[in-house]
Amino acid sequence: MRGGFASDSVPRHLARGAVGFGALVGSLALLPVVGPASLLLAPVGLVALRGCPMCWAIGLVETVSAGRLRRSCVDGRCELTHARSQGPVPKRSRAADHGG
């Protein structure tokens, strides 16, 4: 199942980000040159980002993790499993995180 902000592929999502952020930056950078007409790029950027930069970032995480993890909840207990193996995702120990 794909999230609400995810794209079909990571390259497509990155392209949407480039268009979105480029349009937002361009709308402000071109303001002294073109005047208020440059602000017409801002809605283009927001549409490409599907609302806001944070929405785009959430979509990137959803796109990257799509098909890799599966969540299942039974009796109020939820668990993440790898989509391929259907085994639980191994928990990392704090010692492994700190190199010891």
mmCIF file of N, CA, C and O in Angstrom:
data_model
loop_
_atom_site.group_PDB
_atom_site.id
_atom_site.type_symbol
_atom_site.label_atom_id
_atom_site.label_comp_id
_atom_site.label_asym_id
_atom_site.label_seq_id
_atom_site.Cartn_x
_atom_site.Cartn_y
_atom_site.Cartn_z
ATOM 1 N N MET A 1 0.836 -1.178 0.000
ATOM 2 C CA MET A 1 0.000 0.000 0.000
ATOM 3 C C MET A 1 0.879 1.238 0.000
ATOM 4 O O MET A 1 1.813 1.351 0.773
ATOM 5 N N ARG A 2 0.578 2.167 -0.855
ATOM 6 C CA ARG A 2 1.355 3.390 -0.987
ATOM 7 C C ARG A 2 0.753 4.479 -0.118
ATOM 8 O O ARG A 2 -0.457 4.603 -0.006
ATOM 9 N N GLY A 3 1.625 5.307 0.503
ATOM 10 C CA GLY A 3 1.155 6.413 1.317
ATOM 11 C C GLY A 3 0.577 7.534 0.471
ATOM 12 O O GLY A 3 0.701 7.552 -0.749
ATOM 13 N N GLY A 4 -0.039 8.493 1.116
ATOM 14 C CA GLY A 4 -0.699 9.578 0.425
ATOM 15 C C GLY A 4 0.227 10.534 -0.306
ATOM 16 O O GLY A 4 -0.190 11.221 -1.224
ATOM 17 N N PHE A 5 1.496 10.583 0.077
ATOM 18 C CA PHE A 5 2.424 11.518 -0.541
ATOM 19 C C PHE A 5 3.473 10.820 -1.397
ATOM 20 O O PHE A 5 4.309 11.469 -2.005
ATOM 21 N N ALA A 6 3.461 9.509 -1.435
ATOM 22 C CA ALA A 6 4.484 8.744 -2.156
ATOM 23 C C ALA A 6 4.293 8.847 -3.668
ATOM 24 O O ALA A 6 3.199 9.088 -4.163
ATOM 25 N N SER A 7 5.391 8.655 -4.389
ATOM 26 C CA SER A 7 5.369 8.624 -5.851
ATOM 27 C C SER A 7 5.561 7.181 -6.315
ATOM 28 O O SER A 7 5.825 6.288 -5.514
ATOM 29 N N ASP A 8 5.460 6.972 -7.623
ATOM 30 C CA ASP A 8 5.637 5.629 -8.174
ATOM 31 C C ASP A 8 7.083 5.158 -8.095
ATOM 32 O O ASP A 8 7.341 3.965 -8.018
ATOM 33 N N SER A 9 8.042 6.092 -8.155
ATOM 34 C CA SER A 9 9.451 5.715 -8.095
ATOM 35 C C SER A 9 10.252 6.843 -7.452
ATOM 36 O O SER A 9 9.811 7.994 -7.421
ATOM 37 N N VAL A 10 11.441 6.495 -6.956
ATOM 38 C CA VAL A 10 12.304 7.497 -6.324
ATOM 39 C C VAL A 10 12.763 8.547 -7.344
ATOM 40 O O VAL A 10 12.706 9.742 -7.046
ATOM 41 N N PRO A 11 13.204 8.160 -8.560
ATOM 42 C CA PRO A 11 13.599 9.202 -9.521
ATOM 43 C C PRO A 11 12.459 10.167 -9.849
ATOM 44 O O PRO A 11 12.671 11.371 -9.974
ATOM 45 N N ARG A 12 11.252 9.662 -9.969
ATOM 46 C CA ARG A 12 10.104 10.530 -10.242
ATOM 47 C C ARG A 12 9.869 11.479 -9.068
ATOM 48 O O ARG A 12 9.564 12.648 -9.250
ATOM 49 N N HIS A 13 10.023 10.981 -7.855
ATOM 50 C CA HIS A 13 9.824 11.820 -6.672
ATOM 51 C C HIS A 13 10.910 12.902 -6.596
ATOM 52 O O HIS A 13 10.620 14.054 -6.268
ATOM 53 N N LEU A 14 12.152 12.527 -6.890
ATOM 54 C CA LEU A 14 13.239 13.506 -6.880
ATOM 55 C C LEU A 14 13.040 14.560 -7.967
ATOM 56 O O LEU A 14 13.339 15.744 -7.751
ATOM 57 N N ALA A 15 12.513 14.159 -9.122
ATOM 58 C CA ALA A 15 12.228 15.123 -10.187
ATOM 59 C C ALA A 15 11.146 16.102 -9.743
ATOM 60 O O ALA A 15 11.250 17.314 -9.984
ATOM 61 N N ARG A 16 10.110 15.581 -9.083
ATOM 62 C CA ARG A 16 9.067 16.467 -8.551
ATOM 63 C C ARG A 16 9.651 17.438 -7.536
ATOM 64 O O ARG A 16 9.279 18.617 -7.488
ATOM 65 N N GLY A 17 10.586 16.971 -6.712
ATOM 66 C CA GLY A 17 11.235 17.847 -5.742
ATOM 67 C C GLY A 17 12.051 18.930 -6.412
ATOM 68 O O GLY A 17 12.032 20.095 -5.996
ATOM 69 N N ALA A 18 12.771 18.561 -7.471
ATOM 70 C CA ALA A 18 13.573 19.556 -8.194
ATOM 71 C C ALA A 18 12.690 20.628 -8.816
ATOM 72 O O ALA A 18 12.992 21.830 -8.733
ATOM 73 N N VAL A 19 11.584 20.213 -9.412
ATOM 74 C CA VAL A 19 10.651 21.181 -10.002
ATOM 75 C C VAL A 19 10.031 22.042 -8.909
ATOM 76 O O VAL A 19 9.956 23.271 -9.028
ATOM 77 N N GLY A 20 9.597 21.416 -7.834
ATOM 78 C CA GLY A 20 8.927 22.142 -6.753
ATOM 79 C C GLY A 20 9.831 23.143 -6.064
ATOM 80 O O GLY A 20 9.484 24.327 -5.917
ATOM 81 N N PHE A 21 10.995 22.679 -5.625
ATOM 82 C CA PHE A 21 11.919 23.586 -4.936
ATOM 83 C C PHE A 21 12.465 24.637 -5.896
ATOM 84 O O PHE A 21 12.648 25.793 -5.509
ATOM 85 N N GLY A 22 12.707 24.238 -7.149
ATOM 86 C CA GLY A 22 13.181 25.199 -8.142
ATOM 87 C C GLY A 22 12.177 26.308 -8.381
ATOM 88 O O GLY A 22 12.527 27.488 -8.474
ATOM 89 N N ALA A 23 10.904 25.936 -8.469
ATOM 90 C CA ALA A 23 9.859 26.944 -8.687
ATOM 91 C C ALA A 23 9.712 27.865 -7.480
ATOM 92 O O ALA A 23 9.543 29.075 -7.633
ATOM 93 N N LEU A 24 9.799 27.303 -6.273
ATOM 94 C CA LEU A 24 9.686 28.143 -5.069
ATOM 95 C C LEU A 24 10.857 29.115 -4.963
ATOM 96 O O LEU A 24 10.671 30.312 -4.705
ATOM 97 N N VAL A 25 12.067 28.607 -5.169
ATOM 98 C CA VAL A 25 13.251 29.466 -5.107
ATOM 99 C C VAL A 25 13.210 30.489 -6.234
ATOM 100 O O VAL A 25 13.500 31.677 -6.030
ATOM 101 N N GLY A 26 12.832 30.041 -7.425
ATOM 102 C CA GLY A 26 12.740 30.948 -8.563
ATOM 103 C C GLY A 26 11.729 32.060 -8.346
ATOM 104 O O GLY A 26 11.950 33.209 -8.748
ATOM 105 N N SER A 27 10.615 31.736 -7.700
ATOM 106 C CA SER A 27 9.594 32.768 -7.466
ATOM 107 C C SER A 27 10.121 33.888 -6.581
ATOM 108 O O SER A 27 9.747 35.051 -6.761
ATOM 109 N N LEU A 28 10.999 33.548 -5.660
ATOM 110 C CA LEU A 28 11.574 34.582 -4.784
ATOM 111 C C LEU A 28 12.807 35.230 -5.406
ATOM 112 O O LEU A 28 13.002 36.438 -5.295
ATOM 113 N N ALA A 29 13.633 34.443 -6.075
ATOM 114 C CA ALA A 29 14.870 34.974 -6.647
ATOM 115 C C ALA A 29 14.584 35.917 -7.819
ATOM 116 O O ALA A 29 15.330 36.877 -8.031
ATOM 117 N N LEU A 30 13.539 35.651 -8.563
ATOM 118 C CA LEU A 30 13.208 36.483 -9.717
ATOM 119 C C LEU A 30 12.362 37.705 -9.350
ATOM 120 O O LEU A 30 12.073 38.536 -10.211
ATOM 121 N N LEU A 31 11.995 37.830 -8.097
ATOM 122 C CA LEU A 31 11.155 38.944 -7.666
ATOM 123 C C LEU A 31 11.755 40.309 -7.993
ATOM 124 O O LEU A 31 11.057 41.167 -8.552
ATOM 125 N N PRO A 32 13.069 40.552 -7.734
ATOM 126 C CA PRO A 32 13.618 41.860 -8.084
ATOM 127 C C PRO A 32 13.717 42.107 -9.592
ATOM 128 O O PRO A 32 13.681 43.247 -10.046
ATOM 129 N N VAL A 33 13.822 41.040 -10.367
ATOM 130 C CA VAL A 33 14.002 41.172 -11.811
ATOM 131 C C VAL A 33 12.671 41.298 -12.537
ATOM 132 O O VAL A 33 12.464 42.202 -13.354
ATOM 133 N N VAL A 34 11.758 40.392 -12.247
ATOM 134 C CA VAL A 34 10.495 40.309 -12.972
ATOM 135 C C VAL A 34 9.369 41.045 -12.241
ATOM 136 O O VAL A 34 8.393 41.441 -12.861
ATOM 137 N N GLY A 35 9.503 41.190 -10.954
ATOM 138 C CA GLY A 35 8.455 41.821 -10.165
ATOM 139 C C GLY A 35 7.474 40.792 -9.632
ATOM 140 O O GLY A 35 7.761 39.595 -9.599
ATOM 141 N N PRO A 36 6.308 41.242 -9.208
ATOM 142 C CA PRO A 36 5.324 40.343 -8.600
ATOM 143 C C PRO A 36 4.874 39.189 -9.510
ATOM 144 O O PRO A 36 4.363 38.191 -9.022
ATOM 145 N N ALA A 37 5.080 39.316 -10.802
ATOM 146 C CA ALA A 37 4.698 38.231 -11.715
ATOM 147 C C ALA A 37 5.471 36.943 -11.405
ATOM 148 O O ALA A 37 4.980 35.839 -11.673
ATOM 149 N N SER A 38 6.669 37.066 -10.838
ATOM 150 C CA SER A 38 7.446 35.865 -10.514
ATOM 151 C C SER A 38 6.766 35.027 -9.430
ATOM 152 O O SER A 38 7.015 33.829 -9.324
ATOM 153 N N LEU A 39 5.888 35.636 -8.652
ATOM 154 C CA LEU A 39 5.188 34.897 -7.606
ATOM 155 C C LEU A 39 4.207 33.872 -8.181
ATOM 156 O O LEU A 39 3.704 33.018 -7.455
ATOM 157 N N LEU A 40 3.963 33.947 -9.484
ATOM 158 C CA LEU A 40 3.112 32.944 -10.124
ATOM 159 C C LEU A 40 3.778 31.566 -10.139
ATOM 160 O O LEU A 40 3.108 30.552 -10.330
ATOM 161 N N LEU A 41 5.091 31.528 -9.919
ATOM 162 C CA LEU A 41 5.794 30.241 -9.831
ATOM 163 C C LEU A 41 5.543 29.537 -8.499
ATOM 164 O O LEU A 41 5.696 28.321 -8.416
ATOM 165 N N ALA A 42 5.187 30.282 -7.468
ATOM 166 C CA ALA A 42 4.999 29.684 -6.141
ATOM 167 C C ALA A 42 3.917 28.598 -6.142
ATOM 168 O O ALA A 42 4.159 27.504 -5.610
ATOM 169 N N PRO A 43 2.733 28.828 -6.715
ATOM 170 C CA PRO A 43 1.742 27.742 -6.735
ATOM 171 C C PRO A 43 2.209 26.515 -7.524
ATOM 172 O O PRO A 43 1.885 25.391 -7.159
ATOM 173 N N VAL A 44 2.984 26.743 -8.576
ATOM 174 C CA VAL A 44 3.535 25.609 -9.340
ATOM 175 C C VAL A 44 4.423 24.765 -8.426
ATOM 176 O O VAL A 44 4.343 23.532 -8.427
ATOM 177 N N GLY A 45 5.266 25.438 -7.638
ATOM 178 C CA GLY A 45 6.133 24.720 -6.703
ATOM 179 C C GLY A 45 5.352 23.961 -5.654
ATOM 180 O O GLY A 45 5.670 22.814 -5.328
ATOM 181 N N LEU A 46 4.303 24.583 -5.126
ATOM 182 C CA LEU A 46 3.505 23.911 -4.095
ATOM 183 C C LEU A 46 2.740 22.714 -4.651
ATOM 184 O O LEU A 46 2.602 21.698 -3.970
ATOM 185 N N VAL A 47 2.275 22.818 -5.873
ATOM 186 C CA VAL A 47 1.590 21.671 -6.494
ATOM 187 C C VAL A 47 2.581 20.536 -6.726
ATOM 188 O O VAL A 47 2.287 19.372 -6.458
ATOM 189 N N ALA A 48 3.780 20.861 -7.203
ATOM 190 C CA ALA A 48 4.791 19.823 -7.447
ATOM 191 C C ALA A 48 5.212 19.137 -6.154
ATOM 192 O O ALA A 48 5.472 17.940 -6.134
ATOM 193 N N LEU A 49 5.253 19.897 -5.058
ATOM 194 C CA LEU A 49 5.632 19.320 -3.760
ATOM 195 C C LEU A 49 4.446 18.693 -3.037
ATOM 196 O O LEU A 49 4.595 18.186 -1.936
ATOM 197 N N ARG A 50 3.292 18.743 -3.645
ATOM 198 C CA ARG A 50 2.041 18.229 -3.064
ATOM 199 C C ARG A 50 1.714 18.919 -1.747
ATOM 200 O O ARG A 50 1.335 18.286 -0.771
ATOM 201 N N GLY A 51 1.874 20.214 -1.717
ATOM 202 C CA GLY A 51 1.425 20.995 -0.574
ATOM 203 C C GLY A 51 2.495 21.803 0.106
ATOM 204 O O GLY A 51 2.350 22.991 0.286
ATOM 205 N N CYS A 52 3.579 21.181 0.491
ATOM 206 C CA CYS A 52 4.616 21.893 1.229
ATOM 207 C C CYS A 52 5.908 21.078 1.175
ATOM 208 O O CYS A 52 5.885 19.896 0.841
ATOM 209 N N PRO A 53 7.037 21.689 1.535
ATOM 210 C CA PRO A 53 8.294 20.928 1.539
ATOM 211 C C PRO A 53 8.265 19.716 2.476
ATOM 212 O O PRO A 53 8.823 18.667 2.162
ATOM 213 N N MET A 54 7.580 19.829 3.602
ATOM 214 C CA MET A 54 7.501 18.693 4.532
ATOM 215 C C MET A 54 6.683 17.555 3.916
ATOM 216 O O MET A 54 7.021 16.384 4.093
ATOM 217 N N CYS A 55 5.635 17.898 3.183
ATOM 218 C CA CYS A 55 4.842 16.870 2.496
ATOM 219 C C CYS A 55 5.715 16.112 1.496
ATOM 220 O O CYS A 55 5.614 14.895 1.363
ATOM 221 N N TRP A 56 6.590 16.838 0.800
ATOM 222 C CA TRP A 56 7.493 16.203 -0.150
ATOM 223 C C TRP A 56 8.459 15.270 0.579
ATOM 224 O O TRP A 56 8.718 14.157 0.131
ATOM 225 N N ALA A 57 8.991 15.725 1.723
ATOM 226 C CA ALA A 57 9.930 14.899 2.487
ATOM 227 C C ALA A 57 9.255 13.632 3.005
ATOM 228 O O ALA A 57 9.835 12.538 2.957
ATOM 229 N N ILE A 58 8.032 13.757 3.484
ATOM 230 C CA ILE A 58 7.285 12.574 3.941
ATOM 231 C C ILE A 58 7.060 11.628 2.766
ATOM 232 O O ILE A 58 7.216 10.407 2.893
ATOM 233 N N GLY A 59 6.729 12.176 1.621
ATOM 234 C CA GLY A 59 6.544 11.353 0.427
ATOM 235 C C GLY A 59 7.815 10.637 0.009
ATOM 236 O O GLY A 59 7.770 9.501 -0.460
ATOM 237 N N LEU A 60 8.957 11.291 0.187
ATOM 238 C CA LEU A 60 10.232 10.647 -0.148
ATOM 239 C C LEU A 60 10.455 9.431 0.739
ATOM 240 O O LEU A 60 10.822 8.354 0.255
ATOM 241 N N VAL A 61 10.207 9.570 2.033
ATOM 242 C CA VAL A 61 10.355 8.436 2.956
ATOM 243 C C VAL A 61 9.374 7.331 2.581
ATOM 244 O O VAL A 61 9.740 6.149 2.554
ATOM 245 N N GLU A 62 8.130 7.694 2.274
ATOM 246 C CA GLU A 62 7.140 6.688 1.880
ATOM 247 C C GLU A 62 7.541 5.989 0.582
ATOM 248 O O GLU A 62 7.360 4.780 0.448
ATOM 249 N N THR A 63 8.080 6.749 -0.366
ATOM 250 C CA THR A 63 8.478 6.171 -1.647
ATOM 251 C C THR A 63 9.641 5.206 -1.472
ATOM 252 O O THR A 63 9.653 4.113 -2.049
ATOM 253 N N VAL A 64 10.629 5.593 -0.671
ATOM 254 C CA VAL A 64 11.800 4.740 -0.458
ATOM 255 C C VAL A 64 11.411 3.458 0.279
ATOM 256 O O VAL A 64 11.889 2.370 -0.039
ATOM 257 N N SER A 65 10.525 3.559 1.263
ATOM 258 C CA SER A 65 10.179 2.378 2.054
ATOM 259 C C SER A 65 9.044 1.555 1.460
ATOM 260 O O SER A 65 8.747 0.470 1.963
ATOM 261 N N ALA A 66 8.405 2.024 0.399
ATOM 262 C CA ALA A 66 7.269 1.302 -0.199
ATOM 263 C C ALA A 66 7.688 -0.095 -0.630
ATOM 264 O O ALA A 66 8.648 -0.274 -1.359
ATOM 265 N N GLY A 67 6.945 -1.068 -0.187
ATOM 266 C CA GLY A 67 7.211 -2.446 -0.572
ATOM 267 C C GLY A 67 8.307 -3.122 0.222
ATOM 268 O O GLY A 67 8.537 -4.302 0.070
ATOM 269 N N ARG A 68 8.975 -2.393 1.099
ATOM 270 C CA ARG A 68 10.059 -2.997 1.879
ATOM 271 C C ARG A 68 9.594 -3.417 3.261
ATOM 272 O O ARG A 68 10.081 -4.394 3.805
ATOM 273 N N LEU A 69 8.698 -2.653 3.840
ATOM 274 C CA LEU A 69 8.212 -2.955 5.178
ATOM 275 C C LEU A 69 6.705 -3.118 5.150
ATOM 276 O O LEU A 69 6.013 -2.488 4.370
ATOM 277 N N ARG A 70 6.237 -3.967 6.019
ATOM 278 C CA ARG A 70 4.802 -4.193 6.145
ATOM 279 C C ARG A 70 4.441 -4.122 7.628
ATOM 280 O O ARG A 70 5.107 -4.712 8.458
ATOM 281 N N ARG A 71 3.374 -3.386 7.941
ATOM 282 C CA ARG A 71 2.946 -3.265 9.334
ATOM 283 C C ARG A 71 1.705 -4.112 9.530
ATOM 284 O O ARG A 71 0.779 -4.092 8.735
ATOM 285 N N SER A 72 1.683 -4.862 10.637
ATOM 286 C CA SER A 72 0.495 -5.635 10.970
ATOM 287 C C SER A 72 0.191 -5.442 12.445
ATOM 288 O O SER A 72 1.095 -5.430 13.280
ATOM 289 N N CYS A 73 -1.073 -5.259 12.756
ATOM 290 C CA CYS A 73 -1.500 -5.041 14.134
ATOM 291 C C CYS A 73 -2.510 -6.117 14.523
ATOM 292 O O CYS A 73 -3.480 -6.362 13.800
ATOM 293 N N VAL A 74 -2.260 -6.769 15.652
ATOM 294 C CA VAL A 74 -3.157 -7.788 16.175
ATOM 295 C C VAL A 74 -3.323 -7.537 17.664
ATOM 296 O O VAL A 74 -2.330 -7.412 18.400
ATOM 297 N N ASP A 75 -4.548 -7.460 18.124
ATOM 298 C CA ASP A 75 -4.863 -7.251 19.544
ATOM 299 C C ASP A 75 -4.132 -6.053 20.132
ATOM 300 O O ASP A 75 -3.571 -6.123 21.237
ATOM 301 N N GLY A 76 -4.066 -4.966 19.405
ATOM 302 C CA GLY A 76 -3.448 -3.746 19.912
ATOM 303 C C GLY A 76 -1.929 -3.749 19.888
ATOM 304 O O GLY A 76 -1.298 -2.825 20.385
ATOM 305 N N ARG A 77 -1.322 -4.766 19.320
ATOM 306 C CA ARG A 77 0.142 -4.848 19.231
ATOM 307 C C ARG A 77 0.539 -4.800 17.765
ATOM 308 O O ARG A 77 0.138 -5.662 16.978
ATOM 309 N N CYS A 78 1.325 -3.809 17.420
ATOM 310 C CA CYS A 78 1.737 -3.651 16.020
ATOM 311 C C CYS A 78 3.185 -4.067 15.847
ATOM 312 O O CYS A 78 4.004 -3.904 16.749
ATOM 313 N N GLU A 79 3.467 -4.587 14.668
ATOM 314 C CA GLU A 79 4.812 -5.100 14.390
ATOM 315 C C GLU A 79 5.174 -4.821 12.934
ATOM 316 O O GLU A 79 4.326 -4.918 12.055
ATOM 317 N N LEU A 80 6.431 -4.463 12.694
ATOM 318 C CA LEU A 80 6.944 -4.277 11.341
ATOM 319 C C LEU A 80 7.602 -5.563 10.879
ATOM 320 O O LEU A 80 8.345 -6.183 11.631
ATOM 321 N N THR A 81 7.326 -5.938 9.638
ATOM 322 C CA THR A 81 7.972 -7.117 9.072
ATOM 323 C C THR A 81 8.540 -6.747 7.709
ATOM 324 O O THR A 81 8.056 -5.833 7.051
ATOM 325 N N HIS A 82 9.593 -7.456 7.322
ATOM 326 C CA HIS A 82 10.128 -7.284 5.975
ATOM 327 C C HIS A 82 9.120 -7.862 4.997
ATOM 328 O O HIS A 82 8.565 -8.932 5.237
ATOM 329 N N ALA A 83 8.879 -7.189 3.912
ATOM 330 C CA ALA A 83 7.870 -7.624 2.950
ATOM 331 C C ALA A 83 8.237 -8.961 2.315
ATOM 332 O O ALA A 83 7.372 -9.771 2.036
ATOM 333 N N ARG A 84 9.518 -9.210 2.095
ATOM 334 C CA ARG A 84 9.935 -10.450 1.420
ATOM 335 C C ARG A 84 9.924 -11.646 2.357
ATOM 336 O O ARG A 84 9.409 -12.693 2.046
ATOM 337 N N SER A 85 10.528 -11.494 3.543
ATOM 338 C CA SER A 85 10.703 -12.641 4.416
ATOM 339 C C SER A 85 9.536 -12.867 5.358
ATOM 340 O O SER A 85 9.374 -13.941 5.908
ATOM 341 N N GLN A 86 8.721 -11.837 5.572
ATOM 342 C CA GLN A 86 7.604 -11.885 6.508
ATOM 343 C C GLN A 86 8.056 -12.125 7.943
ATOM 344 O O GLN A 86 7.257 -12.400 8.804
ATOM 345 N N GLY A 87 9.341 -12.057 8.222
ATOM 346 C CA GLY A 87 9.840 -12.160 9.586
ATOM 347 C C GLY A 87 9.900 -10.783 10.214
ATOM 348 O O GLY A 87 9.939 -9.775 9.522
ATOM 349 N N PRO A 88 9.904 -10.709 11.562
ATOM 350 C CA PRO A 88 9.955 -9.399 12.204
ATOM 351 C C PRO A 88 11.257 -8.674 11.891
ATOM 352 O O PRO A 88 12.296 -9.293 11.676
ATOM 353 N N VAL A 89 11.187 -7.376 11.869
ATOM 354 C CA VAL A 89 12.373 -6.560 11.640
ATOM 355 C C VAL A 89 13.247 -6.673 12.880
ATOM 356 O O VAL A 89 12.770 -6.458 13.992
ATOM 357 N N PRO A 90 14.520 -7.041 12.725
ATOM 358 C CA PRO A 90 15.374 -7.200 13.899
ATOM 359 C C PRO A 90 15.611 -5.861 14.586
ATOM 360 O O PRO A 90 15.777 -4.834 13.946
ATOM 361 N N LYS A 91 15.593 -5.908 15.922
ATOM 362 C CA LYS A 91 15.864 -4.714 16.704
ATOM 363 C C LYS A 91 17.365 -4.591 16.902
ATOM 364 O O LYS A 91 18.038 -5.576 17.198
ATOM 365 N N ARG A 92 17.870 -3.374 16.744
ATOM 366 C CA ARG A 92 19.298 -3.151 16.933
ATOM 367 C C ARG A 92 19.556 -2.823 18.391
ATOM 368 O O ARG A 92 18.798 -2.117 19.019
ATOM 369 N N SER A 93 20.634 -3.369 18.930
ATOM 370 C CA SER A 93 20.987 -3.060 20.305
ATOM 371 C C SER A 93 21.686 -1.710 20.372
ATOM 372 O O SER A 93 22.265 -1.248 19.397
ATOM 373 N N ARG A 94 21.646 -1.074 21.515
ATOM 374 C CA ARG A 94 22.320 0.213 21.686
ATOM 375 C C ARG A 94 23.826 0.047 21.542
ATOM 376 O O ARG A 94 24.499 0.921 21.072
ATOM 377 N N ALA A 95 24.365 -1.106 21.930
ATOM 378 C CA ALA A 95 25.807 -1.327 21.792
ATOM 379 C C ALA A 95 26.208 -1.328 20.324
ATOM 380 O O ALA A 95 27.250 -0.796 19.958
ATOM 381 N N ALA A 96 25.358 -1.879 19.474
ATOM 382 C CA ALA A 96 25.664 -1.886 18.040
ATOM 383 C C ALA A 96 25.614 -0.477 17.463
ATOM 384 O O ALA A 96 26.346 -0.133 16.559
ATOM 385 N N ASP A 97 24.722 0.369 18.003
ATOM 386 C CA ASP A 97 24.611 1.737 17.536
ATOM 387 C C ASP A 97 25.832 2.578 17.910
ATOM 388 O O ASP A 97 26.176 3.525 17.239
ATOM 389 N N HIS A 98 26.458 2.232 19.022
ATOM 390 C CA HIS A 98 27.599 3.020 19.513
ATOM 391 C C HIS A 98 28.934 2.356 19.275
ATOM 392 O O HIS A 98 29.938 2.764 19.825
ATOM 393 N N GLY A 99 28.943 1.320 18.470
ATOM 394 C CA GLY A 99 30.186 0.674 18.072
ATOM 395 C C GLY A 99 30.797 -0.188 19.155
ATOM 396 O O GLY A 99 31.965 -0.523 19.135
ATOM 397 N N GLY A 100 30.045 -0.607 20.151
ATOM 398 C CA GLY A 100 30.647 -1.393 21.223
ATOM 399 C C GLY A 100 29.852 -2.473 21.667
ATOM 400 O O GLY A 100 29.141 -3.209 21.777
#
